PDB file of C-alpha atoms and ligand atoms in Angstrom:
ATOM      1  CA  MET A   1       5.699 -21.074  -2.393  1.00 41.00           C
ATOM      2  CA  ALA A   2       2.867 -19.292  -4.069  1.00 45.00           C
ATOM      3  CA  ASN A   3       2.008 -16.856  -1.254  1.00 48.00           C
ATOM      4  CA  ARG A   4       5.854 -15.967  -0.547  1.00 46.00           C
ATOM      5  CA  GLY A   5       5.315 -12.911  -2.791  1.00 47.00           C
ATOM      6  CA  PHE A   6       2.948 -11.310  -0.340  1.00 52.00           C
ATOM      7  CA  THR A   7       5.309 -10.797   2.403  1.00 54.00           C
ATOM      8  CA  GLY A   8       7.152  -8.017   0.849  1.00 54.00           C
ATOM      9  CA  ARG A   9       4.193  -6.116  -0.554  1.00 58.00           C
ATOM     10  CA  ARG A  10       2.212  -3.178   0.959  1.00 71.00           C
ATOM     11  CA  PRO A  11      -0.557  -4.358   2.761  1.00 79.00           C
ATOM     12  CA  GLY A  12      -4.239  -3.891   1.561  1.00 86.00           C
ATOM     13  CA  ALA A  13      -6.520  -1.211   3.142  1.00 87.00           C
ATOM     14  CA  ALA A  14      -8.204  -3.847   5.463  1.00 87.00           C
ATOM     15  CA  THR A  15      -4.830  -4.982   6.636  1.00 89.00           C
ATOM     16  CA  ALA A  16      -3.076  -1.738   7.097  1.00 90.00           C
ATOM     17  CA  SER A  17      -5.869  -0.453   9.428  1.00 93.00           C
ATOM     18  CA  ARG A  18      -5.429  -3.154  11.712  1.00 96.00           C
ATOM     19  CA  LEU A  19      -1.837  -3.009  11.851  1.00 97.00           C
ATOM     20  CA  PRO A  20      -0.138  -0.725  14.477  1.00 98.00           C
ATOM     21  CA  PRO A  21       2.335   1.759  13.074  1.00 97.00           C
ATOM     22  CA  GLY A  22       5.810   0.180  12.275  1.00 97.00           C
ATOM     23  CA  GLN A  23       4.321  -3.449  12.422  1.00 97.00           C
ATOM     24  CA  TYR A  24       4.120  -6.028   9.597  1.00 97.00           C
ATOM     25  CA  LEU A  25       1.773  -9.067   9.342  1.00 97.00           C
ATOM     26  CA  THR A  26       2.947 -12.413   9.905  1.00 97.00           C
ATOM     27  CA  GLU A  27       1.241 -15.883   9.546  1.00 96.00           C
ATOM     28  CA  ASP A  28       3.382 -17.923  11.722  1.00 95.00           C
ATOM     29  CA  PHE A  29       3.868 -17.743  15.492  1.00 97.00           C
ATOM     30  CA  PRO A  30       7.430 -16.516  16.263  1.00 96.00           C
ATOM     31  CA  VAL A  31       8.639 -18.071  19.909  1.00 97.00           C
ATOM     32  CA  LEU A  32      10.660 -15.260  21.899  1.00 96.00           C
ATOM     33  CA  ALA A  33      11.830 -15.876  25.479  1.00 97.00           C
ATOM     34  CA  LYS A  34      14.538 -14.604  27.383  1.00 96.00           C
ATOM     35  CA  GLY A  35      16.081 -18.078  28.108  1.00 96.00           C
ATOM     36  CA  PRO A  36      15.114 -21.759  27.732  1.00 97.00           C
ATOM     37  CA  THR A  37      11.513 -22.994  27.964  1.00 97.00           C
ATOM     38  CA  PRO A  38      10.797 -23.930  31.547  1.00 97.00           C
ATOM     39  CA  ARG A  39       9.371 -27.483  32.185  1.00 94.00           C
ATOM     40  CA  VAL A  40       6.267 -26.787  34.330  1.00 93.00           C
ATOM     41  CA  GLU A  41       4.487 -29.929  35.561  1.00 95.00           C
ATOM     42  CA  LEU A  42       0.733 -29.796  36.123  1.00 98.00           C
ATOM     43  CA  SER A  43       0.835 -31.726  39.578  1.00 97.00           C
ATOM     44  CA  GLN A  44       3.480 -28.895  40.556  1.00 97.00           C
ATOM     45  CA  TRP A  45       1.505 -26.187  38.902  1.00 98.00           C
ATOM     46  CA  ARG A  46       0.072 -23.401  41.226  1.00 98.00           C
ATOM     47  CA  PHE A  47      -1.289 -19.981  40.557  1.00 98.00           C
ATOM     48  CA  THR A  48      -1.168 -17.484  43.622  1.00 98.00           C
ATOM     49  CA  LEU A  49      -2.693 -14.044  43.741  1.00 98.00           C
ATOM     50  CA  TYR A  50      -0.399 -11.699  46.055  1.00 98.00           C
ATOM     51  CA  ASP A  51      -1.099  -8.317  47.815  1.00 98.00           C
ATOM     52  CA  GLY A  52       2.709  -7.397  47.772  1.00 98.00           C
ATOM     53  CA  PRO A  53       4.110 -10.384  49.906  1.00 98.00           C
ATOM     54  CA  ARG A  54       0.847 -11.563  51.143  1.00 98.00           C
ATOM     55  CA  PRO A  55      -0.617 -14.595  49.360  1.00 98.00           C
ATOM     56  CA  LEU A  56      -4.730 -13.803  48.675  1.00 98.00           C
ATOM     57  CA  ALA A  57      -5.527 -16.892  46.879  1.00 98.00           C
ATOM     58  CA  ALA A  58      -4.171 -19.766  45.165  1.00 98.00           C
ATOM     59  CA  TRP A  59      -5.158 -22.469  42.816  1.00 98.00           C
ATOM     60  CA  SER A  60      -3.744 -26.076  41.975  1.00 98.00           C
ATOM     61  CA  TRP A  61      -4.209 -26.752  38.257  1.00 98.00           C
ATOM     62  CA  ASP A  62      -7.448 -29.014  38.904  1.00 98.00           C
ATOM     63  CA  GLU A  63      -8.818 -26.028  41.000  1.00 98.00           C
ATOM     64  CA  PHE A  64      -8.009 -23.484  38.357  1.00 98.00           C
ATOM     65  CA  ASN A  65      -9.727 -25.552  35.778  1.00 98.00           C
ATOM     66  CA  GLN A  66     -12.930 -25.364  37.726  1.00 98.00           C
ATOM     67  CA  LEU A  67     -13.233 -21.603  37.162  1.00 98.00           C
ATOM     68  CA  PRO A  68     -15.393 -20.154  34.758  1.00 98.00           C
ATOM     69  CA  ARG A  69     -13.820 -20.025  31.061  1.00 98.00           C
ATOM     70  CA  THR A  70     -13.770 -17.399  28.596  1.00 98.00           C
ATOM     71  CA  ARG A  71     -12.583 -17.104  24.997  1.00 98.00           C
ATOM     72  CA  TRP A  72     -10.978 -14.196  22.779  1.00 98.00           C
ATOM     73  CA  GLN A  73     -10.222 -14.057  19.160  1.00 98.00           C
ATOM     74  CA  GLY A  74      -8.231 -10.915  17.920  1.00 98.00           C
ATOM     75  CA  ASP A  75      -5.052  -9.425  16.945  1.00 98.00           C
ATOM     76  CA  ILE A  76      -1.462  -9.642  18.852  1.00 98.00           C
ATOM     77  CA  HIS A  77       1.484  -7.205  18.495  1.00 98.00           C
ATOM     78  CA  CYS A  78       5.100  -7.630  19.262  1.00 98.00           C
ATOM     79  CA  VAL A  79       7.564  -5.149  20.013  1.00 97.00           C
ATOM     80  CA  THR A  80       9.847  -7.080  17.447  1.00 97.00           C
ATOM     81  CA  LYS A  81       7.327  -5.789  14.848  1.00 97.00           C
ATOM     82  CA  TRP A  82       5.386  -8.702  13.965  1.00 98.00           C
ATOM     83  CA  SER A  83       1.652  -8.783  14.235  1.00 98.00           C
ATOM     84  CA  LYS A  84      -0.577 -12.019  13.984  1.00 98.00           C
ATOM     85  CA  PHE A  85      -4.386 -11.395  13.113  1.00 98.00           C
ATOM     86  CA  ASP A  86      -7.344 -13.509  14.542  1.00 98.00           C
ATOM     87  CA  THR A  87      -5.369 -15.232  16.956  1.00 98.00           C
ATOM     88  CA  GLN A  88      -7.810 -17.589  19.029  1.00 98.00           C
ATOM     89  CA  TRP A  89      -7.294 -18.182  22.914  1.00 98.00           C
ATOM     90  CA  GLN A  90      -9.247 -19.761  25.793  1.00 98.00           C
ATOM     91  CA  GLY A  91      -8.653 -19.527  29.472  1.00 98.00           C
ATOM     92  CA  VAL A  92      -9.788 -17.547  32.714  1.00 98.00           C
ATOM     93  CA  ALA A  93     -10.623 -13.841  32.668  1.00 98.00           C
ATOM     94  CA  ILE A  94      -8.704 -11.896  35.200  1.00 98.00           C
ATOM     95  CA  ASP A  95     -12.227 -10.526  36.355  1.00 98.00           C
ATOM     96  CA  ASP A  96     -13.293 -14.269  37.144  1.00 98.00           C
ATOM     97  CA  LEU A  97      -9.989 -14.799  38.932  1.00 98.00           C
ATOM     98  CA  PHE A  98     -10.448 -11.873  40.913  1.00 98.00           C
ATOM     99  CA  ALA A  99     -14.177 -12.885  41.706  1.00 98.00           C
ATOM    100  CA  ALA A 100     -13.097 -16.570  42.671  1.00 98.00           C
ATOM    101  CA  ALA A 101     -10.604 -15.185  45.127  1.00 98.00           C
ATOM    102  CA  GLY A 102     -13.382 -13.251  46.821  1.00 97.00           C
ATOM    103  CA  LEU A 103     -11.661  -9.818  46.286  1.00 95.00           C
ATOM    104  CA  ALA A 104     -13.962  -7.102  47.183  1.00 88.00           C
ATOM    105  CA  ALA A 105     -11.834  -4.133  46.400  1.00 94.00           C
ATOM    106  CA  PRO A 106      -8.492  -4.429  44.404  1.00 97.00           C
ATOM    107  CA  PRO A 107      -5.826  -3.412  47.059  1.00 98.00           C
ATOM    108  CA  THR A 108      -3.823  -1.284  44.567  1.00 98.00           C
ATOM    109  CA  PRO A 109      -4.180  -0.228  40.805  1.00 98.00           C
ATOM    110  CA  TRP A 110      -0.800  -1.869  39.863  1.00 98.00           C
ATOM    111  CA  LEU A 111       0.232  -5.327  39.326  1.00 99.00           C
ATOM    112  CA  LEU A 112       3.304  -7.520  38.514  1.00 99.00           C
ATOM    113  CA  ALA A 113       2.630 -10.555  36.398  1.00 99.00           C
ATOM    114  CA  LEU A 114       4.968 -13.373  37.846  1.00 98.00           C
ATOM    115  CA  SER A 115       6.603 -16.239  35.783  1.00 98.00           C
ATOM    116  CA  SER A 116       8.221 -19.416  36.736  1.00 97.00           C
ATOM    117  CA  ASP A 117      11.345 -18.373  34.690  1.00 97.00           C
ATOM    118  CA  ASP A 118      12.083 -15.357  36.744  1.00 97.00           C
ATOM    119  CA  TYR A 119      10.315 -13.360  34.219  1.00 98.00           C
ATOM    120  CA  ASP A 120       8.031 -10.638  35.387  1.00 98.00           C
ATOM    121  CA  THR A 121       6.181  -7.575  33.913  1.00 99.00           C
ATOM    122  CA  ASN A 122       3.872  -4.875  35.201  1.00 98.00           C
ATOM    123  CA  VAL A 123       0.567  -4.090  34.074  1.00 99.00           C
ATOM    124  CA  PRO A 124      -2.123  -1.925  35.406  1.00 98.00           C
ATOM    125  CA  LEU A 125      -5.365  -3.250  36.928  1.00 98.00           C
ATOM    126  CA  ALA A 126      -7.183  -1.331  34.383  1.00 98.00           C
ATOM    127  CA  ASP A 127      -5.611  -3.333  31.739  1.00 98.00           C
ATOM    128  CA  LEU A 128      -6.037  -6.630  33.391  1.00 98.00           C
ATOM    129  CA  ALA A 129      -9.818  -6.090  34.497  1.00 98.00           C
ATOM    130  CA  GLY A 130     -12.766  -5.226  32.519  1.00 97.00           C
ATOM    131  CA  GLY A 131     -12.864  -8.245  30.525  1.00 98.00           C
ATOM    132  CA  ARG A 132      -9.428  -7.178  28.729  1.00 98.00           C
ATOM    133  CA  ALA A 133      -7.121  -9.786  29.880  1.00 98.00           C
ATOM    134  CA  MET A 134      -7.156 -13.730  30.678  1.00 98.00           C
ATOM    135  CA  VAL A 135      -4.889 -16.337  31.911  1.00 98.00           C
ATOM    136  CA  ALA A 136      -4.601 -18.278  28.747  1.00 98.00           C
ATOM    137  CA  THR A 137      -4.382 -22.199  28.656  1.00 98.00           C
ATOM    138  CA  HIS A 138      -5.363 -22.919  24.965  1.00 98.00           C
ATOM    139  CA  PHE A 139      -4.406 -21.568  21.772  1.00 98.00           C
ATOM    140  CA  ASP A 140      -6.185 -22.394  18.487  1.00 98.00           C
ATOM    141  CA  GLY A 141      -8.359 -24.817  20.445  1.00 98.00           C
ATOM    142  CA  GLN A 142      -5.331 -26.877  21.637  1.00 98.00           C
ATOM    143  CA  PRO A 143      -3.774 -26.812  25.202  1.00 98.00           C
ATOM    144  CA  LEU A 144      -1.009 -23.808  24.893  1.00 98.00           C
ATOM    145  CA  HIS A 145       2.404 -25.149  23.841  1.00 98.00           C
ATOM    146  CA  PRO A 146       5.148 -25.042  26.226  1.00 98.00           C
ATOM    147  CA  GLU A 147       6.979 -22.621  23.892  1.00 98.00           C
ATOM    148  CA  HIS A 148       4.267 -20.136  23.936  1.00 98.00           C
ATOM    149  CA  GLY A 149       4.080 -20.261  27.555  1.00 98.00           C
ATOM    150  CA  GLY A 150       1.996 -23.496  28.405  1.00 98.00           C
ATOM    151  CA  PRO A 151       0.399 -24.673  30.460  1.00 98.00           C
ATOM    152  CA  ALA A 152      -0.717 -21.050  31.468  1.00 98.00           C
ATOM    153  CA  ARG A 153       0.048 -17.486  30.338  1.00 98.00           C
ATOM    154  CA  LEU A 154      -1.141 -13.957  30.696  1.00 99.00           C
ATOM    155  CA  LEU A 155      -2.632 -12.600  27.762  1.00 98.00           C
ATOM    156  CA  VAL A 156      -3.006  -8.856  27.423  1.00 98.00           C
ATOM    157  CA  PRO A 157      -3.501  -8.253  23.571  1.00 98.00           C
ATOM    158  CA  HIS A 158      -3.967  -4.604  23.551  1.00 98.00           C
ATOM    159  CA  LEU A 159      -0.422  -4.135  24.685  1.00 98.00           C
ATOM    160  CA  TYR A 160       2.777  -5.339  23.178  1.00 98.00           C
ATOM    161  CA  PHE A 161       3.244  -8.863  23.751  1.00 98.00           C
ATOM    162  CA  TRP A 162       6.149  -8.742  26.261  1.00 98.00           C
ATOM    163  CA  LYS A 163       3.347  -7.812  28.634  1.00 98.00           C
ATOM    164  CA  SER A 164       1.673 -11.348  27.904  1.00 98.00           C
ATOM    165  CA  ALA A 165       4.177 -13.152  30.388  1.00 98.00           C
ATOM    166  CA  LYS A 166       4.425 -16.724  29.507  1.00 98.00           C
ATOM    167  CA  TRP A 167       4.677 -19.714  32.278  1.00 98.00           C
ATOM    168  CA  LEU A 168       2.502 -17.705  34.545  1.00 98.00           C
ATOM    169  CA  ARG A 169       2.727 -18.435  38.283  1.00 98.00           C
ATOM    170  CA  GLY A 170       0.980 -15.633  39.819  1.00 98.00           C
ATOM    171  CA  LEU A 171      -0.096 -11.757  40.002  1.00 99.00           C
ATOM    172  CA  ARG A 172       1.017  -9.456  42.606  1.00 98.00           C
ATOM    173  CA  PHE A 173      -0.675  -6.370  43.617  1.00 98.00           C
ATOM    174  CA  THR A 174       2.199  -3.744  44.062  1.00 98.00           C
ATOM    175  CA  GLN A 175       2.181  -0.297  46.192  1.00 98.00           C
ATOM    176  CA  ARG A 176       3.330   1.511  42.952  1.00 98.00           C
ATOM    177  CA  ASP A 177       3.852   0.851  39.238  1.00 98.00           C
ATOM    178  CA  GLU A 178       6.882  -1.466  39.519  1.00 98.00           C
ATOM    179  CA  ALA A 179       9.259  -2.089  36.285  1.00 98.00           C
ATOM    180  CA  GLY A 180       9.448  -5.828  35.504  1.00 98.00           C
ATOM    181  CA  PHE A 181      12.182  -7.636  33.459  1.00 98.00           C
ATOM    182  CA  TRP A 182      11.922  -5.897  30.096  1.00 98.00           C
ATOM    183  CA  GLU A 183      10.902  -2.274  31.711  1.00 98.00           C
ATOM    184  CA  LEU A 184      14.269  -2.651  33.720  1.00 98.00           C
ATOM    185  CA  ARG A 185      16.137  -3.113  30.692  1.00 98.00           C
ATOM    186  CA  GLY A 186      14.562  -0.076  28.446  1.00 98.00           C
ATOM    187  CA  TYR A 187      11.341  -1.135  27.652  1.00 98.00           C
ATOM    188  CA  HIS A 188       8.187   1.195  27.936  1.00 98.00           C
ATOM    189  CA  MET A 189       6.342   0.980  31.036  1.00 98.00           C
ATOM    190  CA  TYR A 190       2.989   0.690  29.388  1.00 98.00           C
ATOM    191  CA  GLY A 191       3.502  -0.743  25.968  1.00 98.00           C
ATOM    192  CA  ASP A 192       0.480   0.455  23.861  1.00 98.00           C
ATOM    193  CA  PRO A 193       1.302  -0.728  20.255  1.00 98.00           C
ATOM    194  CA  TRP A 194      -0.828   1.945  18.604  1.00 98.00           C
ATOM    195  CA  LYS A 195       1.357   4.561  20.083  1.00 98.00           C
ATOM    196  CA  GLN A 196       4.465   2.800  19.386  1.00 98.00           C
ATOM    197  CA  GLN A 197       5.368   2.878  23.331  1.00 98.00           C
ATOM    198  CA  ARG A 198       8.611   0.553  22.562  1.00 98.00           C
ATOM    199  CA  PHE A 199      11.236   1.990  24.721  1.00 98.00           C
ATOM    200  CA  SER A 200      11.307   3.885  27.973  1.00 97.00           C
ATOM    201  CA  ASP A 201      11.961   7.368  26.151  1.00 97.00           C
ATOM    202  CA  ASP A 202       8.965   6.969  23.886  1.00 97.00           C
ATOM    203  CA  PRO A 203       6.188   9.212  25.001  1.00 97.00           C
TER     204      PRO A 203
HETATM  205  N1  MTE B   1       7.871 -15.881  31.105  1.00 55.63           N
HETATM  206  C1  MTE B   1       8.068 -15.002  30.117  1.00 55.63           C
HETATM  207  N2  MTE B   1       7.208 -14.645  29.451  1.00 55.63           N
HETATM  208  C2  MTE B   1       7.583 -14.016  28.204  1.00 55.63           C
HETATM  209  C3  MTE B   1       8.795 -13.770  27.944  1.00 55.63           C
HETATM  210  C4  MTE B   1       9.842 -14.418  28.693  1.00 55.63           C
HETATM  211  O1  MTE B   1      11.233 -14.294  28.474  1.00 55.63           O
HETATM  212  N3  MTE B   1       9.449 -15.074  29.841  1.00 55.63           N
HETATM  213  N4  MTE B   1       9.143 -12.929  26.715  1.00 55.63           N
HETATM  214  C5  MTE B   1       7.908 -12.179  26.336  1.00 55.63           C
HETATM  215  C6  MTE B   1       8.329 -11.441  24.987  1.00 55.63           C
HETATM  216  S1  MTE B   1       9.435 -10.364  25.019  1.00 55.63           S
HETATM  217  C7  MTE B   1       7.503 -11.948  24.054  1.00 55.63           C
HETATM  218  S2  MTE B   1       7.579 -11.216  22.500  1.00 55.63           S
HETATM  219  C8  MTE B   1       6.606 -12.670  24.014  1.00 55.63           C
HETATM  220  C9  MTE B   1       6.442 -13.782  23.198  1.00 55.63           C
HETATM  221  O2  MTE B   1       5.772 -14.898  23.074  1.00 55.63           O
HETATM  222  P1  MTE B   1       5.728 -16.127  21.973  1.00 55.63           P
HETATM  223  O3  MTE B   1       6.815 -16.697  22.126  1.00 55.63           O
HETATM  224  O4  MTE B   1       4.377 -16.861  22.554  1.00 55.63           O
HETATM  225  O5  MTE B   1       5.458 -15.534  20.826  1.00 55.63           O
HETATM  226  O6  MTE B   1       6.585 -13.288  25.317  1.00 55.63           O
HETATM  227  C10 MTE B   1       6.771 -12.592  26.439  1.00 55.63           C
HETATM  228  N5  MTE B   1       6.600 -13.168  28.041  1.00 55.63           N
HETATM  229 MO1   MO B   2       9.426  -9.538  22.791  1.00 55.63          MO
END
């Protein structure tokens, strides 16, 4: 229990500069979801890229695993105020997904991430492309645990973690910036942790 005393103390300068306002540092990895963990069979798994209702491309689990792989290490921030430093992820960059779909020009600047538990969340194209997001299949070098969204989740680490949709089944280009599950229930449309964009009336 030697480390417990650190939790309540003021963070050091190095930690403080990496913590967005109102956040505290945690060592564990809390599990948060609106409902029970859905069971996703790899043989049934399918990832679909849509333009509105129209499918543009789809991958089975085996096909998805042929795509180029990427790694990212860094900090994640949950709107419930925990932050976790130096998390390690592997998966497929959204840029590589779009390239594999043969997407010459993105049809709209907005997307909805779609999950198999009927969860969704909106993220602008600019925040998914340019190496800023991936479909993550591994955490800490291990296949992503079902509680954390395995077999695959969205990872958009520069936004609050509710934008990182677990049990991801697709991405949909939308004609406008459409609110998702939490955005319809009072959470911010964008969710920048450095600006504390927690709730819809935050600037
Ligand atoms: N499909 C799905 N994704 C989801 C959620 C959910 O309920 N369903 N909850 C979100 C919320 S509110 C948070 S804070 C993070 C939590 O991710 P974690 O359980 O891996 O910490 O997942 C996000 N992604
Ligand atoms: Mo959350």
